[in-house]
CSV table of N, CA, C and O in Angstrom, one decimal:
chain,number,residue,atom,x,y,z
A,1,MET,N,0.9,-1.2,0.0
A,1,MET,CA,0.0,0.0,0.0
A,1,MET,C,0.9,1.2,0.0
A,1,MET,O,1.8,1.3,0.8
A,2,SER,N,0.6,2.2,-0.9
A,2,SER,CA,1.4,3.4,-1.0
A,2,SER,C,1.1,4.3,0.1
A,2,SER,O,0.1,4.2,0.8
A,3,LEU,N,2.0,5.3,0.3
A,3,LEU,CA,1.7,6.3,1.3
A,3,LEU,C,0.5,7.1,1.0
A,3,LEU,O,-0.3,7.5,1.9
A,4,LYS,N,0.2,7.4,-0.3
A,4,LYS,CA,-1.0,8.1,-0.7
A,4,LYS,C,-2.3,7.3,-0.3
A,4,LYS,O,-3.2,7.8,0.3
A,5,ALA,N,-2.3,6.0,-0.6
A,5,ALA,CA,-3.5,5.2,-0.3
A,5,ALA,C,-3.6,5.1,1.2
A,5,ALA,O,-4.8,5.2,1.7
A,6,PHE,N,-2.6,4.9,2.0
A,6,PHE,CA,-2.7,4.8,3.4
A,6,PHE,C,-3.2,6.1,4.0
A,6,PHE,O,-4.0,6.2,4.9
A,7,HIS,N,-2.7,7.2,3.5
A,7,HIS,CA,-3.1,8.6,3.9
A,7,HIS,C,-4.6,8.8,3.7
A,7,HIS,O,-5.3,9.2,4.6
A,8,ILE,N,-5.1,8.4,2.6
A,8,ILE,CA,-6.5,8.5,2.3
A,8,ILE,C,-7.4,7.6,3.2
A,8,ILE,O,-8.4,8.1,3.7
A,9,VAL,N,-7.0,6.4,3.4
A,9,VAL,CA,-7.7,5.5,4.3
A,9,VAL,C,-7.7,6.0,5.7
A,9,VAL,O,-8.7,6.0,6.4
A,10,PHE,N,-6.6,6.5,6.2
A,10,PHE,CA,-6.4,7.0,7.5
A,10,PHE,C,-7.3,8.3,7.7
A,10,PHE,O,-8.0,8.4,8.8
A,11,ILE,N,-7.2,9.2,6.8
A,11,ILE,CA,-8.0,10.4,6.9
A,11,ILE,C,-9.5,10.1,6.8
A,11,ILE,O,-10.3,10.7,7.6
A,12,THR,N,-9.9,9.2,6.0
A,12,THR,CA,-11.3,8.8,5.9
A,12,THR,C,-11.8,8.2,7.2
A,12,THR,O,-12.9,8.5,7.7
A,13,ALA,N,-11.0,7.3,7.8
A,13,ALA,CA,-11.4,6.7,9.1
A,13,ALA,C,-11.5,7.8,10.2
A,13,ALA,O,-12.3,7.8,11.0
A,14,SER,N,-10.6,8.8,10.1
A,14,SER,CA,-10.6,9.9,11.1
A,14,SER,C,-11.9,10.7,10.9
A,14,SER,O,-12.5,11.2,11.9
A,15,ILE,N,-12.3,11.0,9.7
A,15,ILE,CA,-13.5,11.7,9.4
A,15,ILE,C,-14.7,11.0,10.0
A,15,ILE,O,-15.6,11.6,10.6
A,16,LEU,N,-14.8,9.7,9.7
A,16,LEU,CA,-15.9,8.9,10.3
A,16,LEU,C,-15.9,8.9,11.8
A,16,LEU,O,-17.0,9.0,12.4
A,17,LEU,N,-14.8,8.8,12.4
A,17,LEU,CA,-14.7,8.8,13.8
A,17,LEU,C,-15.1,10.2,14.4
A,17,LEU,O,-15.9,10.2,15.4
A,18,ALA,N,-14.7,11.2,13.8
A,18,ALA,CA,-15.0,12.6,14.2
A,18,ALA,C,-16.6,12.8,14.2
A,18,ALA,O,-17.2,13.3,15.1
A,19,PHE,N,-17.2,12.4,13.0
A,19,PHE,CA,-18.6,12.6,12.9
A,19,PHE,C,-19.4,11.7,13.8
A,19,PHE,O,-20.5,12.0,14.3
A,20,GLY,N,-18.9,10.5,13.9
A,20,GLY,CA,-19.6,9.5,14.8
A,20,GLY,C,-19.5,10.0,16.3
A,20,GLY,O,-20.6,9.9,17.0
A,21,PHE,N,-18.4,10.5,16.7
A,21,PHE,CA,-18.3,11.0,18.1
A,21,PHE,C,-19.2,12.2,18.2
A,21,PHE,O,-19.8,12.4,19.3
A,22,ALA,N,-19.2,13.1,17.2
A,22,ALA,CA,-20.1,14.3,17.3
A,22,ALA,C,-21.6,13.9,17.4
A,22,ALA,O,-22.3,14.4,18.2
A,23,ALA,N,-22.0,12.9,16.6
A,23,ALA,CA,-23.4,12.4,16.7
A,23,ALA,C,-23.7,11.9,18.1
A,23,ALA,O,-24.7,12.2,18.7
A,24,TRP,N,-22.8,11.0,18.6
A,24,TRP,CA,-23.0,10.5,20.0
A,24,TRP,C,-23.0,11.6,21.0
A,24,TRP,O,-23.9,11.6,21.9
A,25,SER,N,-22.1,12.6,21.0
A,25,SER,CA,-22.1,13.6,21.9
A,25,SER,C,-23.3,14.5,21.9
A,25,SER,O,-23.9,14.9,22.9
A,26,LEU,N,-23.8,14.8,20.7
A,26,LEU,CA,-25.0,15.6,20.5
A,26,LEU,C,-26.3,14.9,21.0
A,26,LEU,O,-27.2,15.5,21.6
A,27,MET,N,-26.3,13.6,20.7
A,27,MET,CA,-27.5,12.8,21.2
A,27,MET,C,-27.4,12.7,22.7
A,27,MET,O,-28.5,12.8,23.4
A,28,THR,N,-26.3,12.5,23.3
A,28,THR,CA,-26.2,12.5,24.8
A,28,THR,C,-26.5,13.8,25.4
A,28,THR,O,-27.2,13.9,26.4
A,29,TYR,N,-26.1,14.9,24.7
A,29,TYR,CA,-26.5,16.3,25.2
A,29,TYR,C,-28.0,16.4,25.1
A,29,TYR,O,-28.6,17.0,26.1
A,30,SER,N,-28.7,16.0,24.1
A,30,SER,CA,-30.1,16.1,24.0
A,30,SER,C,-30.9,15.3,25.0
A,30,SER,O,-31.9,15.7,25.5
A,31,GLU,N,-30.3,14.2,25.4
A,31,GLU,CA,-30.9,13.3,26.4
A,31,GLU,C,-30.6,13.7,27.9
A,31,GLU,O,-31.5,13.8,28.7
A,32,LEU,N,-29.3,14.0,28.2
A,32,LEU,CA,-28.9,14.2,29.5
A,32,LEU,C,-28.6,15.7,29.8
A,32,LEU,O,-28.6,16.1,31.0
A,33,GLY,N,-28.4,16.5,28.8
A,33,GLY,CA,-27.9,17.8,29.1
A,33,GLY,C,-26.4,17.8,29.3
A,33,GLY,O,-25.7,16.9,29.1
A,34,GLY,N,-26.0,18.9,29.9
A,34,GLY,CA,-24.5,19.0,30.2
A,34,GLY,C,-23.8,19.7,29.1
A,34,GLY,O,-23.8,19.3,27.9
A,35,ARG,N,-23.3,20.8,29.4
A,35,ARG,CA,-22.6,21.7,28.4
A,35,ARG,C,-21.4,21.0,27.8
A,35,ARG,O,-21.1,21.3,26.6
A,36,SER,N,-20.7,20.2,28.5
A,36,SER,CA,-19.5,19.5,28.0
A,36,SER,C,-19.8,18.7,26.7
A,36,SER,O,-19.1,18.6,25.8
A,37,PHE,N,-21.0,18.0,26.8
A,37,PHE,CA,-21.4,17.2,25.6
A,37,PHE,C,-21.6,18.0,24.4
A,37,PHE,O,-21.3,17.7,23.3
A,38,LEU,N,-22.2,19.2,24.6
A,38,LEU,CA,-22.4,20.1,23.5
A,38,LEU,C,-21.1,20.6,22.9
A,38,LEU,O,-20.9,20.7,21.7
A,39,ILE,N,-20.2,21.0,23.8
A,39,ILE,CA,-18.9,21.5,23.4
A,39,ILE,C,-18.1,20.4,22.6
A,39,ILE,O,-17.5,20.6,21.5
A,40,TYR,N,-18.2,19.1,23.1
A,40,TYR,CA,-17.5,18.0,22.4
A,40,TYR,C,-18.1,17.8,21.0
A,40,TYR,O,-17.4,17.5,20.1
A,41,GLY,N,-19.5,17.8,21.0
A,41,GLY,CA,-20.2,17.6,19.7
A,41,GLY,C,-19.9,18.6,18.7
A,41,GLY,O,-19.6,18.3,17.5
A,42,VAL,N,-19.9,19.9,19.1
A,42,VAL,CA,-19.6,21.0,18.1
A,42,VAL,C,-18.1,21.0,17.7
A,42,VAL,O,-17.8,21.1,16.5
A,43,GLY,N,-17.3,20.8,18.7
A,43,GLY,CA,-15.8,20.7,18.4
A,43,GLY,C,-15.5,19.5,17.4
A,43,GLY,O,-14.7,19.7,16.5
A,44,SER,N,-16.1,18.4,17.7
A,44,SER,CA,-15.8,17.3,16.8
A,44,SER,C,-16.4,17.5,15.4
A,44,SER,O,-15.8,17.0,14.4
A,45,THR,N,-17.5,18.1,15.3
A,45,THR,CA,-18.1,18.5,14.0
A,45,THR,C,-17.2,19.4,13.2
A,45,THR,O,-16.9,19.2,12.0
A,46,ILE,N,-16.6,20.4,13.9
A,46,ILE,CA,-15.7,21.3,13.3
A,46,ILE,C,-14.4,20.6,12.8
A,46,ILE,O,-13.9,20.8,11.7
A,47,CYS,N,-13.9,19.7,13.6
A,47,CYS,CA,-12.8,18.9,13.2
A,47,CYS,C,-13.1,18.0,12.0
A,47,CYS,O,-12.2,17.8,11.1
A,48,GLY,N,-14.3,17.4,12.0
A,48,GLY,CA,-14.7,16.6,10.9
A,48,GLY,C,-14.7,17.4,9.6
A,48,GLY,O,-14.3,16.9,8.5
A,49,VAL,N,-15.3,18.5,9.6
A,49,VAL,CA,-15.4,19.4,8.5
A,49,VAL,C,-13.9,19.8,8.0
A,49,VAL,O,-13.6,19.8,6.8
A,50,GLY,N,-13.1,20.1,9.0
A,50,GLY,CA,-11.7,20.4,8.6
A,50,GLY,C,-11.0,19.2,8.0
A,50,GLY,O,-10.2,19.4,7.0
A,51,LEU,N,-11.2,18.0,8.5
A,51,LEU,CA,-10.6,16.9,7.9
A,51,LEU,C,-11.1,16.6,6.4
A,51,LEU,O,-10.4,16.2,5.6
A,52,VAL,N,-12.4,16.9,6.2
A,52,VAL,CA,-12.9,16.7,4.8
A,52,VAL,C,-12.3,17.7,3.9
A,52,VAL,O,-11.8,17.4,2.8
A,53,ALA,N,-12.1,19.0,4.4
A,53,ALA,CA,-11.4,20.0,3.5
A,53,ALA,C,-10.0,19.6,3.3
A,53,ALA,O,-9.4,19.7,2.2
A,54,TYR,N,-9.3,19.0,4.3
A,54,TYR,CA,-7.9,18.6,4.2
A,54,TYR,C,-7.8,17.4,3.2
A,54,TYR,O,-6.9,17.4,2.3
A,55,GLU,N,-8.8,16.5,3.2
A,55,GLU,CA,-8.7,15.3,2.3
A,55,GLU,C,-8.9,15.8,0.8
A,55,GLU,O,-8.3,15.3,-0.1
A,56,VAL,N,-9.8,16.8,0.6
A,56,VAL,CA,-10.0,17.3,-0.7
A,56,VAL,C,-8.7,18.0,-1.2
A,56,VAL,O,-8.3,17.8,-2.3
A,57,TYR,N,-8.1,18.7,-0.3
A,57,TYR,CA,-6.8,19.4,-0.7
A,57,TYR,C,-5.8,18.4,-1.0
A,57,TYR,O,-5.1,18.5,-2.0
A,58,VAL,N,-5.6,17.3,-0.2
A,58,VAL,CA,-4.6,16.3,-0.5
A,58,VAL,C,-4.9,15.6,-1.8
A,58,VAL,O,-4.0,15.3,-2.6
A,59,LEU,N,-6.2,15.2,-2.1
A,59,LEU,CA,-6.5,14.6,-3.3
A,59,LEU,C,-6.2,15.4,-4.5
A,59,LEU,O,-5.7,14.9,-5.6
A,60,LYS,N,-6.4,16.7,-4.5
A,60,LYS,CA,-6.1,17.6,-5.6
A,60,LYS,C,-4.6,17.7,-5.7
A,60,LYS,O,-4.1,17.7,-6.9
A,61,LYS,N,-3.9,17.8,-4.6
A,61,LYS,CA,-2.4,17.9,-4.7
A,61,LYS,C,-1.7,16.7,-5.2
A,61,LYS,O,-0.8,16.8,-6.0
A,62,LEU,N,-2.3,15.5,-4.9
A,62,LEU,CA,-1.6,14.3,-5.2
A,62,LEU,C,-2.3,13.5,-6.4
A,62,LEU,O,-2.1,12.3,-6.5
A,63,LYS,N,-3.0,14.2,-7.2
A,63,LYS,CA,-3.8,13.6,-8.2
A,63,LYS,C,-2.9,12.9,-9.3
A,63,LYS,O,-3.4,12.0,-9.9
A,64,ASN,N,-1.7,13.3,-9.5
A,64,ASN,CA,-0.8,12.7,-10.5
A,64,ASN,C,0.0,11.6,-9.9
A,64,ASN,O,0.8,11.0,-10.6
A,65,ILE,N,-0.1,11.2,-8.6
A,65,ILE,CA,0.6,10.2,-8.0
A,65,ILE,C,-0.3,8.9,-8.0
A,65,ILE,O,-1.4,9.0,-7.6
A,66,SER,N,0.3,7.8,-8.3
A,66,SER,CA,-0.4,6.5,-8.3
A,66,SER,C,-0.7,6.0,-6.9
A,66,SER,O,-0.1,6.4,-6.0
A,67,TYR,N,-1.8,5.2,-6.8
A,67,TYR,CA,-2.2,4.6,-5.5
A,67,TYR,C,-1.3,3.4,-5.2
A,67,TYR,O,-1.4,2.8,-4.1
A,68,LEU,N,-0.5,2.9,-6.2
A,68,LEU,CA,0.3,1.7,-5.9
A,68,LEU,C,1.6,2.2,-5.4
A,68,LEU,O,2.4,2.0,-4.8
């Protein structure tokens, strides 16, 4: 597996983790309350959006490099 392919897989997994944690935190906030769950959910959502932007940037930058 090339460094490009590993990078894409790792960033995609990080995006899924960030949005999954955000969903869990926001659902817990709606059920139990607690300002910390809201902060975690919003912060994780912001990180997920940032990771999506980063992956788009990397894919554009490395478009001429093979996945092998």
